[in-house]
Coordinates of C-alpha atoms and ligand atoms in Angstrom, one line a residue:
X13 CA 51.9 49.1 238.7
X14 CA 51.3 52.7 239.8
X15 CA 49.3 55.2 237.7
X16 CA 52.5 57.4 237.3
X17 CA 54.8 54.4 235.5
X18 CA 52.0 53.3 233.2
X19 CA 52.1 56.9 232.1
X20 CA 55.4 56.6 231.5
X21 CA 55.5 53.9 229.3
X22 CA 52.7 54.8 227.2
X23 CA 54.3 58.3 227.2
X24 CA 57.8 56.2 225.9
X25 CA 55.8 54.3 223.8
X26 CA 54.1 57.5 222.3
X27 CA 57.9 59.0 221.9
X28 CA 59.5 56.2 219.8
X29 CA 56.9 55.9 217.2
X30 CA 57.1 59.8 216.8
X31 CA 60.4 59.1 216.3
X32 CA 59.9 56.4 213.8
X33 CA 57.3 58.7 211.8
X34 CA 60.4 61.6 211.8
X35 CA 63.0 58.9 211.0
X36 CA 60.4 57.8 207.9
X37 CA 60.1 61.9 206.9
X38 CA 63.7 62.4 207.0
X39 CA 64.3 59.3 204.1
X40 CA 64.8 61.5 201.3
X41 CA 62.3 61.3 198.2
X42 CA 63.7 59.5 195.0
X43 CA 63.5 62.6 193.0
X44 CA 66.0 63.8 195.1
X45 CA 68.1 61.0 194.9
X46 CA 68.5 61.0 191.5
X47 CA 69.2 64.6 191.2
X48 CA 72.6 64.6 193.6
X49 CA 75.6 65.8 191.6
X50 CA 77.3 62.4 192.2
X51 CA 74.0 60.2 191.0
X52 CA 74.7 61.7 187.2
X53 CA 77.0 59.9 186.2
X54 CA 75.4 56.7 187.3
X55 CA 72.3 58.0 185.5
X56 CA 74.5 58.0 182.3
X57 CA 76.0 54.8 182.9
X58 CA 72.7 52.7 184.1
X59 CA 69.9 54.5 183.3
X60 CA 67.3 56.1 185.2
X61 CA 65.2 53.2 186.0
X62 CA 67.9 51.1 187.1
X63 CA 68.7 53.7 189.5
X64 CA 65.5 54.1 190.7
X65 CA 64.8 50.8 190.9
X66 CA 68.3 50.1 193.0
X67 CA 67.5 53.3 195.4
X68 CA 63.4 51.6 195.7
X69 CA 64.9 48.4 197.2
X70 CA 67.6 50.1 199.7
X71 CA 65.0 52.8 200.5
X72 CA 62.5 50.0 201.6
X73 CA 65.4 48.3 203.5
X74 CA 65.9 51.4 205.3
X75 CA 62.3 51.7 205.9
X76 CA 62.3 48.8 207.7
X77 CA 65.5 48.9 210.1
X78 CA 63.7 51.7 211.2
X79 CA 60.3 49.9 212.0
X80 CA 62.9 47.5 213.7
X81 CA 63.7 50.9 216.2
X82 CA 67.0 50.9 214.2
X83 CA 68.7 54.3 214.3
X84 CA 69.9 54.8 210.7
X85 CA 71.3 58.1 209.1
X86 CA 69.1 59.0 206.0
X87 CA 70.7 62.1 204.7
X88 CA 71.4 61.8 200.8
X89 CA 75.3 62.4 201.6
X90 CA 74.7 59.3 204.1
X91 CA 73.3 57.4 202.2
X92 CA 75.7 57.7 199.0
X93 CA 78.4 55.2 199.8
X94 CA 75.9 52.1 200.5
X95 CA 74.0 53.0 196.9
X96 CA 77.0 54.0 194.9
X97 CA 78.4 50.6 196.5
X98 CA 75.4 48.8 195.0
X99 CA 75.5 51.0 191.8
X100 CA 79.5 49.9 191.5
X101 CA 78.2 46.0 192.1
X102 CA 75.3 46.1 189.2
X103 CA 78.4 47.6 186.8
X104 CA 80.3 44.5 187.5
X105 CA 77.3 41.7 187.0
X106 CA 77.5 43.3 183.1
X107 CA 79.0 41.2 180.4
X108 CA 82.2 42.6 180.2
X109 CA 85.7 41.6 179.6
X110 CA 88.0 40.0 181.8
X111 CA 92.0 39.0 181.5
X112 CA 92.6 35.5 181.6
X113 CA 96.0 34.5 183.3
X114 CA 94.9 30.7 184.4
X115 CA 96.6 29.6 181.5
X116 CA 93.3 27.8 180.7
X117 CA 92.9 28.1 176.5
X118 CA 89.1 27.2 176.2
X119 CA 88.0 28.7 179.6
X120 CA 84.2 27.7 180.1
X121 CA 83.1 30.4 182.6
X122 CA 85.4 33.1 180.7
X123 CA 83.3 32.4 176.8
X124 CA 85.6 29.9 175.7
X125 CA 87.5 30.7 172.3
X126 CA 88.3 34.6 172.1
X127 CA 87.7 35.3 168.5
X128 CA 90.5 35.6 165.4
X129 CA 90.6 39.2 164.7
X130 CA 89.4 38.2 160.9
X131 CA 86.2 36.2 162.4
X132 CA 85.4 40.2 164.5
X133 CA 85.8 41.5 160.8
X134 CA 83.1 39.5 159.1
X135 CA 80.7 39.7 162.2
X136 CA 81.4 43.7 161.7
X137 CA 81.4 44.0 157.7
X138 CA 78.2 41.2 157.6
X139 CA 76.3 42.2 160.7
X140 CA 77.1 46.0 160.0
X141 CA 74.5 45.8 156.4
X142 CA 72.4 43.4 154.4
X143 CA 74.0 40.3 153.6
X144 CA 73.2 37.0 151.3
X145 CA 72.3 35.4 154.3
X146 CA 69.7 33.2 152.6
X147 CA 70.1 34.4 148.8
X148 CA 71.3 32.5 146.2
X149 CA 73.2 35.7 144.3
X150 CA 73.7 33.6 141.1
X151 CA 69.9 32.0 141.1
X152 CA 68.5 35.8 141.9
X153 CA 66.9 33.2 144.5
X154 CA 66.1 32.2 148.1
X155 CA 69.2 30.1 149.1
X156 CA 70.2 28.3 152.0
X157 CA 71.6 29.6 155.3
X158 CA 74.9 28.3 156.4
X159 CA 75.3 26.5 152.8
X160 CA 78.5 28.6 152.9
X161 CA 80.1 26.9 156.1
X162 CA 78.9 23.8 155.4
X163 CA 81.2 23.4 152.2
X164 CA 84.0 24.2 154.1
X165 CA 83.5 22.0 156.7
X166 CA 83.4 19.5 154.1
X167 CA 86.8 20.4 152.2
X168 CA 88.0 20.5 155.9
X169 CA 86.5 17.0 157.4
X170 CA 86.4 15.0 154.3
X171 CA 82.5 14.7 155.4
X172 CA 79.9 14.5 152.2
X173 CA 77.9 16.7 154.0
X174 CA 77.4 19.5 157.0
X175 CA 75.2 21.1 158.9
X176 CA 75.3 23.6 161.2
X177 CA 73.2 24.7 164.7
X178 CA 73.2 26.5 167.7
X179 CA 75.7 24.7 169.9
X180 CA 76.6 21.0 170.4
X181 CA 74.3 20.2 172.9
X182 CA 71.7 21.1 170.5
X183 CA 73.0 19.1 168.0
X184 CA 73.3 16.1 169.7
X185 CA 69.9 16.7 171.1
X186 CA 68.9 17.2 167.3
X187 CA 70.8 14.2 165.9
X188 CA 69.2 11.9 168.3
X189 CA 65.6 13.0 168.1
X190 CA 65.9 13.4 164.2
X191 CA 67.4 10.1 163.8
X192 CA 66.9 7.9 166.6
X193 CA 63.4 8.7 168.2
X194 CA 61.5 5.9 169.1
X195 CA 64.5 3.7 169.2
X196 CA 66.8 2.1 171.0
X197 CA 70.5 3.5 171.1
X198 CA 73.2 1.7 172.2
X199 CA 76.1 3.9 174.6
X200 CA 78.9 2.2 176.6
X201 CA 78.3 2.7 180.5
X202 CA 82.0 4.6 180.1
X203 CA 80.6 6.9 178.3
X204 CA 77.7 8.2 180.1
X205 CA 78.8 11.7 180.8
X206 CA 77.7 15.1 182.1
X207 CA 79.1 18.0 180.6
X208 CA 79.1 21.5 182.4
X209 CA 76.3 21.0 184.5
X210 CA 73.4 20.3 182.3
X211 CA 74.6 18.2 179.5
X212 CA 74.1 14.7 180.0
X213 CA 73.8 11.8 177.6
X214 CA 70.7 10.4 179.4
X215 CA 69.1 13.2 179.8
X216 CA 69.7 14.1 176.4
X217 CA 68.4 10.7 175.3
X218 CA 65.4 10.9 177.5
X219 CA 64.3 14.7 175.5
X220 CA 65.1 13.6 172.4
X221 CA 62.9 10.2 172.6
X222 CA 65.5 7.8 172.1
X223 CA 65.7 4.9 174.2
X224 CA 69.2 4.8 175.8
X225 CA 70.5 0.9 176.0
X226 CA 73.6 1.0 178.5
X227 CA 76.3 -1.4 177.8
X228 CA 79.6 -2.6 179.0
X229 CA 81.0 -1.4 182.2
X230 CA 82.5 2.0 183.8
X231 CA 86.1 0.9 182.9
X232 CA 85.3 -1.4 180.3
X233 CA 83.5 -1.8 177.1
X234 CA 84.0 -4.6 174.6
X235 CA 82.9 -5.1 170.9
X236 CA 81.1 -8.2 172.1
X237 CA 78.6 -5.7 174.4
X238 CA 78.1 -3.5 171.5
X239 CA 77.0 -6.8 170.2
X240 CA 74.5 -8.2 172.4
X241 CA 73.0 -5.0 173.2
X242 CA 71.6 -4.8 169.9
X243 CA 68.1 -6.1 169.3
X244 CA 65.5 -5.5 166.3
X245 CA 64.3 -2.0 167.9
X246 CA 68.1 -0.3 167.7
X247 CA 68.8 2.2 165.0
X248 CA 72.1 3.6 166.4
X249 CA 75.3 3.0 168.4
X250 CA 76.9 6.4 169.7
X251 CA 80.1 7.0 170.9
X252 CA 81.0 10.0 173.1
X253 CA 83.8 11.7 174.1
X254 CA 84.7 11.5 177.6
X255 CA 85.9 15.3 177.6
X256 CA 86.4 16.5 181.1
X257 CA 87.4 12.9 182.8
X258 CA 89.9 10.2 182.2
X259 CA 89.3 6.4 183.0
X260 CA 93.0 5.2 184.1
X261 CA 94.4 2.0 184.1
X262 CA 92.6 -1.2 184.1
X263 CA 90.3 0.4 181.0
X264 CA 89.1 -0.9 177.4
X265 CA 86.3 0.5 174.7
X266 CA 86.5 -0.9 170.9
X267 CA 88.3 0.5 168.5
X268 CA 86.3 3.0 165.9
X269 CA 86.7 1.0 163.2
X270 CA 85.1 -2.2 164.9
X271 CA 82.2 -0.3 166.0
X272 CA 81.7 1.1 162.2
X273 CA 81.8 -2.4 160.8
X274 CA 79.3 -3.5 163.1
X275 CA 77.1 -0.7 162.9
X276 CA 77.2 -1.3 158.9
X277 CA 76.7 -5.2 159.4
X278 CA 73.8 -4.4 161.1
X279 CA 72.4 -1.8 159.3
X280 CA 72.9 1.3 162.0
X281 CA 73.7 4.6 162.3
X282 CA 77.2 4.9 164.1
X283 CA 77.4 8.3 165.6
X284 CA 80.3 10.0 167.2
X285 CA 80.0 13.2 169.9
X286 CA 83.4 14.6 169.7
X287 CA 83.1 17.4 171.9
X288 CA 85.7 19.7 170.7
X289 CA 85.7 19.9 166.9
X290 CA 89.7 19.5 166.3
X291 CA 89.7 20.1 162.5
X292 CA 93.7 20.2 162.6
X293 CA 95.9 17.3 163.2
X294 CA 96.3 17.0 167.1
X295 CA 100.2 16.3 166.3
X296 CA 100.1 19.8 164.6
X297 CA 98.7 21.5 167.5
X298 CA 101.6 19.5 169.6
X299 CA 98.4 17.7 171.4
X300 CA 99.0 14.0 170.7
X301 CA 96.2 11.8 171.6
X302 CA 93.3 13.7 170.5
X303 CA 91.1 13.0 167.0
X304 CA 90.1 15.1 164.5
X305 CA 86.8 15.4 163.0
X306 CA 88.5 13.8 159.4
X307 CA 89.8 10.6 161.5
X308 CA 86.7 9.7 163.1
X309 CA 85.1 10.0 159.7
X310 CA 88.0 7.8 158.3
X311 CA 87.7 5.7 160.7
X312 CA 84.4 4.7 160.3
X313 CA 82.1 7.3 162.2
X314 CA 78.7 7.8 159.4
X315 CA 77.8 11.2 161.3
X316 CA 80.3 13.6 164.0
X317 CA 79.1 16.1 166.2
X318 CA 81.2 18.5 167.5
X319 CA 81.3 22.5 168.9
X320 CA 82.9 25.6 167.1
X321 CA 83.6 27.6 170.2
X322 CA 86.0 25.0 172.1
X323 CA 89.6 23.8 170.6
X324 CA 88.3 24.7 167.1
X325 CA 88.6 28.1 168.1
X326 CA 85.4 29.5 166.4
X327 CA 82.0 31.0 167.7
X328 CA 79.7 28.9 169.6
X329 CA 78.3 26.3 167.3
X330 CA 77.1 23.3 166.6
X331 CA 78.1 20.9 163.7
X332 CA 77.3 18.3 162.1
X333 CA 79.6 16.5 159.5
X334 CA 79.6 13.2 158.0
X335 CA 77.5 11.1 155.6
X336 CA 75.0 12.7 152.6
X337 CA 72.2 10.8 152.9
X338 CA 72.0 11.1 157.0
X339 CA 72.5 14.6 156.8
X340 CA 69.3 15.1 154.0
X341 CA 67.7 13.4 156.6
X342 CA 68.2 15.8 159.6
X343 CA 67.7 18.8 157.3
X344 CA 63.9 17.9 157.0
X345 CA 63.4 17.4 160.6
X346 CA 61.4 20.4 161.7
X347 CA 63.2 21.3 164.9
X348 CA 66.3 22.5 162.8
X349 CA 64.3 26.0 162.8
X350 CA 64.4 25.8 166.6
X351 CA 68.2 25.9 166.2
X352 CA 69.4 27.9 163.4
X353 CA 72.6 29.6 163.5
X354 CA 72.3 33.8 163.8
X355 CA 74.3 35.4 161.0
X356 CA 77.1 36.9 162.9
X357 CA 77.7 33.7 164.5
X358 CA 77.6 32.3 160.5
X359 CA 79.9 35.0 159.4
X360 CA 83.0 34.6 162.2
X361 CA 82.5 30.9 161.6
X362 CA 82.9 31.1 157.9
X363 CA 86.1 33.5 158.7
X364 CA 87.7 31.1 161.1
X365 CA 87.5 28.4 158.4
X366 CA 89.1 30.0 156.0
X367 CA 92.2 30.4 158.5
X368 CA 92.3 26.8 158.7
X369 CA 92.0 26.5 154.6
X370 CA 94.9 28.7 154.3
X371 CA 96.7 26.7 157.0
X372 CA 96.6 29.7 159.4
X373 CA 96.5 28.2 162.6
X374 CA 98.1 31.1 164.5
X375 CA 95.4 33.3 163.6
X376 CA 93.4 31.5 165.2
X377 CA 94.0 32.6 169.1
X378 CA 93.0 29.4 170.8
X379 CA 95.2 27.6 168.2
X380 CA 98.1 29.8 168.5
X381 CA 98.1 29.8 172.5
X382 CA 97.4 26.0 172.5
X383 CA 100.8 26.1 169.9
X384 CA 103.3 28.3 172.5
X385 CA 106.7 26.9 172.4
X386 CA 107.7 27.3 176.1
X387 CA 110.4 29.7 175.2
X388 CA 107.9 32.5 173.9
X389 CA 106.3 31.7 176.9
X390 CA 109.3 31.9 179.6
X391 CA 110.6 34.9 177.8
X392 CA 107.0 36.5 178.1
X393 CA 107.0 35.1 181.8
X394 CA 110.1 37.2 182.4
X395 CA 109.3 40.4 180.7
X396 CA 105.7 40.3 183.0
X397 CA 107.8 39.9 186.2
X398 CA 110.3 42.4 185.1
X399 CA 107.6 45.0 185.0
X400 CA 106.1 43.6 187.9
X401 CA 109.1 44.1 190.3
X402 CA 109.1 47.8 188.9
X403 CA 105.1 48.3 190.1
X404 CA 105.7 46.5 193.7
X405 CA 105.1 48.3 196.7
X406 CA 109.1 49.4 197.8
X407 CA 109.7 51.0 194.5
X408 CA 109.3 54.9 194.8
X409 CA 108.7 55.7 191.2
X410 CA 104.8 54.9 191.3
X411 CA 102.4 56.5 188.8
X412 CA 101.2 59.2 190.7
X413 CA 98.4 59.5 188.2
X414 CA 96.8 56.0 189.0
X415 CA 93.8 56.2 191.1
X416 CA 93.9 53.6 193.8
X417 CA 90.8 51.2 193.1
X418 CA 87.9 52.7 195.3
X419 CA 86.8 48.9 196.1
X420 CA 90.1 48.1 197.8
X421 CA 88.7 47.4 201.7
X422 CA 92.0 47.5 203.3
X423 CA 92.8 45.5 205.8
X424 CA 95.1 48.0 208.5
X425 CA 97.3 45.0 209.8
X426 CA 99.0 44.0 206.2
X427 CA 100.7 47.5 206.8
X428 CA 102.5 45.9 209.8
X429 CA 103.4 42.9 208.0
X430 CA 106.7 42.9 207.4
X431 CA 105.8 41.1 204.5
X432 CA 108.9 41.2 201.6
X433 CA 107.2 40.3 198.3
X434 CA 108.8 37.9 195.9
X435 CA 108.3 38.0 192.1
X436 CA 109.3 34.3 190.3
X437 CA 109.1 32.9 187.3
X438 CA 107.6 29.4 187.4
X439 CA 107.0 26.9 185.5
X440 CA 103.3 25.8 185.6
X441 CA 100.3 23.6 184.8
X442 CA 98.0 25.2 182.0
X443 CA 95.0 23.3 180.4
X444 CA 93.2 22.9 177.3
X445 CA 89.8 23.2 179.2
X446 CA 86.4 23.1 177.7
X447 CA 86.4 19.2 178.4
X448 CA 89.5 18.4 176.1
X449 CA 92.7 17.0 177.3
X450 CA 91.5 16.1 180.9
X451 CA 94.2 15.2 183.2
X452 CA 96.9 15.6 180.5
X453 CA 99.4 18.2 180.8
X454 CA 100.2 21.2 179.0
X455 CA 103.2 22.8 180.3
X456 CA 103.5 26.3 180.6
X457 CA 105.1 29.8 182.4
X458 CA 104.0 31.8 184.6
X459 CA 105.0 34.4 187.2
X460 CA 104.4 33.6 191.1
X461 CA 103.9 36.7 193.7
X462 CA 104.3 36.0 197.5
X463 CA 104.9 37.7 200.3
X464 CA 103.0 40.9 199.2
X465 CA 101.7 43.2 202.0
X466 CA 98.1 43.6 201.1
X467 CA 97.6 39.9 201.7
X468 CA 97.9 36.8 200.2
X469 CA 96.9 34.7 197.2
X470 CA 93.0 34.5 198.1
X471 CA 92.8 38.1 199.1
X472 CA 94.9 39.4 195.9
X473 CA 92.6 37.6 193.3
X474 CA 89.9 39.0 195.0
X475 CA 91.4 42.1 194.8
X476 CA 92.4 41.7 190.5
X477 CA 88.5 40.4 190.4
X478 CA 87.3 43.9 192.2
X479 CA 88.7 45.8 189.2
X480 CA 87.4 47.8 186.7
X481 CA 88.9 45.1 184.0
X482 CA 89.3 42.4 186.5
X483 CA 92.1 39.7 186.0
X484 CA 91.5 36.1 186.8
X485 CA 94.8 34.3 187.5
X486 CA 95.5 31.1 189.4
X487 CA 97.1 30.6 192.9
X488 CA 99.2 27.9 194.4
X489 CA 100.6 27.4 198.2
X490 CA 99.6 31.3 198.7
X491 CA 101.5 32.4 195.7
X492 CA 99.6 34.3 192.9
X493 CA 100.3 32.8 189.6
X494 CA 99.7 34.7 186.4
X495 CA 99.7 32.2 183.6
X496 CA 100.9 33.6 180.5
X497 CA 99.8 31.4 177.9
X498 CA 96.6 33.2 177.6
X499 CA 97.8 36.4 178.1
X500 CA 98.6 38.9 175.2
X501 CA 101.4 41.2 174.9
X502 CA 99.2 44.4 175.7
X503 CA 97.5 42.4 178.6
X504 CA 100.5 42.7 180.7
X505 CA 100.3 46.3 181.4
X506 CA 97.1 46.0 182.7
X507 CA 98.5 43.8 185.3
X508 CA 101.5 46.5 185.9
X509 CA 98.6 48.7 186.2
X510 CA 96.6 46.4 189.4
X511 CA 100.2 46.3 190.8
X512 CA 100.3 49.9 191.0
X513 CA 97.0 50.2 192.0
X514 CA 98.4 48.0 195.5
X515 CA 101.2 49.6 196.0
X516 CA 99.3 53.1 195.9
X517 CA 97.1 51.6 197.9
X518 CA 99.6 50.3 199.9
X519 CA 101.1 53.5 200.1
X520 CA 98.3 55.3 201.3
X521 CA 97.7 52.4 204.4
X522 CA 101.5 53.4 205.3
X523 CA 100.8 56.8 205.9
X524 CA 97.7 56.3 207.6
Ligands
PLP629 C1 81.1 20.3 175.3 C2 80.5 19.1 174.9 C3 79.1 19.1 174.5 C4 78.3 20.3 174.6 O1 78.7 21.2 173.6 P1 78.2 22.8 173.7 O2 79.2 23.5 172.8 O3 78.5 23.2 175.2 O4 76.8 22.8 173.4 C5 78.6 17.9 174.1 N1 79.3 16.8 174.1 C6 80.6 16.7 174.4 C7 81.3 15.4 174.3 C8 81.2 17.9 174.8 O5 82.5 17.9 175.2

């Protein structure tokens, strides 16, 4: 190598990392960042540090495609769309609310039962002041918390006694470690299940320090197993609602009553983990084949466990109902503290059972959309798709004063799709959800859109999901399906309002 090209490269060399240190210069400092006309708002919206701390990690991103010889355009004005991008992203990760149109009542992922407008007052009037949370007003005393509920889950069960926790997993958790530590508890090997994720019975079993005794097989379970898993060291046999599964066929498990006698021959506690607290009749709720709370304590259960926040349409809780002296038991074991029910959670709980006292059941939401004859909900299914053939893309009568959604990445070949889109009502498939009713159906209406030139089913929820009040809705064979069972009157407009959103949208791809 000659003198002269050595040179060269050093002199190259020399070059680029001058450029790197002016590319590094040129990043502009937070402080100026946060002071750009169009960073305000955000400021208002997320606060200062959240800002900074969203700019810090992009900056150092920056910072390092350049080390990497990347040639990256630093002005502020460059740099806007990526951080307002990231600023729009953080928005959406808030708890917010969303408009259910899967036609799935207790949705899991979606915070199960919406609350009856009576339960939002009491959180409001209660939460709002002082209350007699734990005051005895008549003693002038300290009184007990949740003593209020509990009576009412009585009148409402037939149980002697309540209690209430957290949720149901704590309660089973509670139940077994309060009265089955130590012991052996006897489950049939059909009833072994995990529930959303991280609920399972043996895990369960193994926290609370119960010995789990497995018994029977997958399919089928018979009194005589029950039996002869029973030795001097089991306190307990427990039942447990299958919830999100269903055994077909070739399938058996004891009748309730059996298992009551024999727990009571021998001297155990029979325990029942309904799931979803169904404090109605199912045949009032037109759901045949589920049990109340008041059946499995007829039929023999000493102590029920079951959650306020699925079918019983209340706030996430936990409750306990069944016999006196059990129940005296688990209100001495110490870990009760560990799972004590907040007051606004006590105060839309004690609302929601006084709609079912008073026979309310369509104040109650999840009730009343699990009650939907089908013609409210075909009548309500062709209202929605009446508007919605109004907001589609051909119609000239848009709302010119609807911003397009600024997260809509367009995609330049659906203009050339000569795509025509089709609105139909549909019958459809809706579920119960929150692990009741697996597998059983609950017919319901919806509306199905195909053929609509942004795109198909996949790309249009992702679409309703980008939004400022995203919708969730369900898809089948490339058609979008908005189920209307869980939609309210006033939600519909909000979907007229996405569709206007695509067709102005639309609009705006046709003239480009
Ligand atoms: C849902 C469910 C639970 C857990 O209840 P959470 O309300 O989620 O705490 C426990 N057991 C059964 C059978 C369930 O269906």
């Amino acid at each position: 190598m000659t003198y002269g090209k050595v040179h060269m490269q050093i002199a190259g060399a020399l070059f680029m990392i001058d450029e790197i240190r002016r590319k590094m210069r040129e990043i502009p400092g937070m402080d100026i960042l946060l002071e750009k006309e169009w960073a305000l708002p955000w400021r208002k919206e997320l606060g200062r540090e959240t800002l900074k701390r969203i700019f810090n990690e992009e900056l150092a991103r920056i910072r390092r495609r350049i080390l990497e010889g990347e040639d990256v355009k630093t002005s502020p004005e460059a740099l806007r769309p990526v951080l307002e991008e990231l600023l729009r992203a953080r928005v959406r990760r808030r708890l917010r609310p969303v408009l259910n149109a899967t036609g799935v009542v207790v949705h899991t992922n979606l915070g199960r039962a919406p609350l009856a407008e009576e339960a939002l007052r009491a959180v409001r009037e209660t939460a709002s002041g002082y209350s007699n949370l734990e005051y005895d007003l008549e003693e002038g005393a300290r009184g007990r918390r949740g003593s209020h509920v509990e009576d009412s889950l009585c009148v409402l069960t037939g149980a002697e006694a309540a209690l209430v926790l957290n949720n149901n997993a704590g309660a089973v958790l509670f139940c077994l470690s309060a009265l089955a530590r130590g012991t052996e508890v006897v489950v049939s090997r059909g009833e072994l299940v995990e529930i959303g994720g991280s609920f399972r019975i043996p895990d369960i079993m193994e926290l609370s320090g119960a010995e789990l005794v497995e018994t029977g097989t997958t399919n089928r379970t018979h009194l005589k197993d029950y039996e002869k898993a029973i030795t001097e060291r089991t306190s307990m046999l427990l039942k447990v609602h299958p919830s999100n599964f269903r055994v077909e066929g070739f399938a058996a498990a004891p009748e309730r009553r059996d298992l009551a006698a024999l727990a009571r021959a021998r001297g155990l506690v029979f325990m029942e983990d309904t799931g979803s607290g169904l404090l109605a009749e199912g045949r009032d709720l037109g759901l045949d084949g589920e049990i109340s709370v008041r059946a499995c304590l007829e039929e023999g259960a000493d102590i029920v466990t079951f959650s306020g926040d699925k079918m019983l349409g209340g706030p996430q809780i936990g409750a306990v109902a069944g016999r006196k002296a059990l129940i005296d038991r688990l209100r001495g074991f110490p870990m009760l503290r560990a799972l004590r029910v907040d007051k606004m959670t006590l105060a839309a709980f004690d609302a929601t059972l006084r709609l079912y006292m008073e026979g309310n059941y369509d104040g109650i939401p999840v009730l009343a959309m699990l009650r939907r004859t089908q013609e409210s909900m075909k009548a309500q299914a062709a209202r929605l798709a009446a508007k919605l053939r109004k907001a589609a893309p051909a119609d000239s009568n848009l709302n010119p004063n609807l911003n397009a959604n600024a997260n809509l990445n367009l995609n330049p070949n659906a203009a050339s799709a000569s795509a025509s889109i089709k609105i139909a009502v549909v019958p459809v498939e809706d579920a119960v959800g929150g692990g009741s009713r697996p597998a059983l159906p609950l017919p319901g209406w919806g509306v199905a859109v195909t053929g609509h030139p942004l795109g198909g089913a996949g790309r249009l929820q992702a679409l309703l999901r980008a939004r400022e009040l995203p919708v969730l809705c369900g898809a089948r064979d490339d058609a979008l399906v908005f189920h209307v069972r869980t939609l309210r009157r006033e939600d519909e407009n909000e979907i007229v309002l996405a569709f206007n959103e695509f067709a102005l949208a639309f609009g705006e791809l046709g003239r480009t």
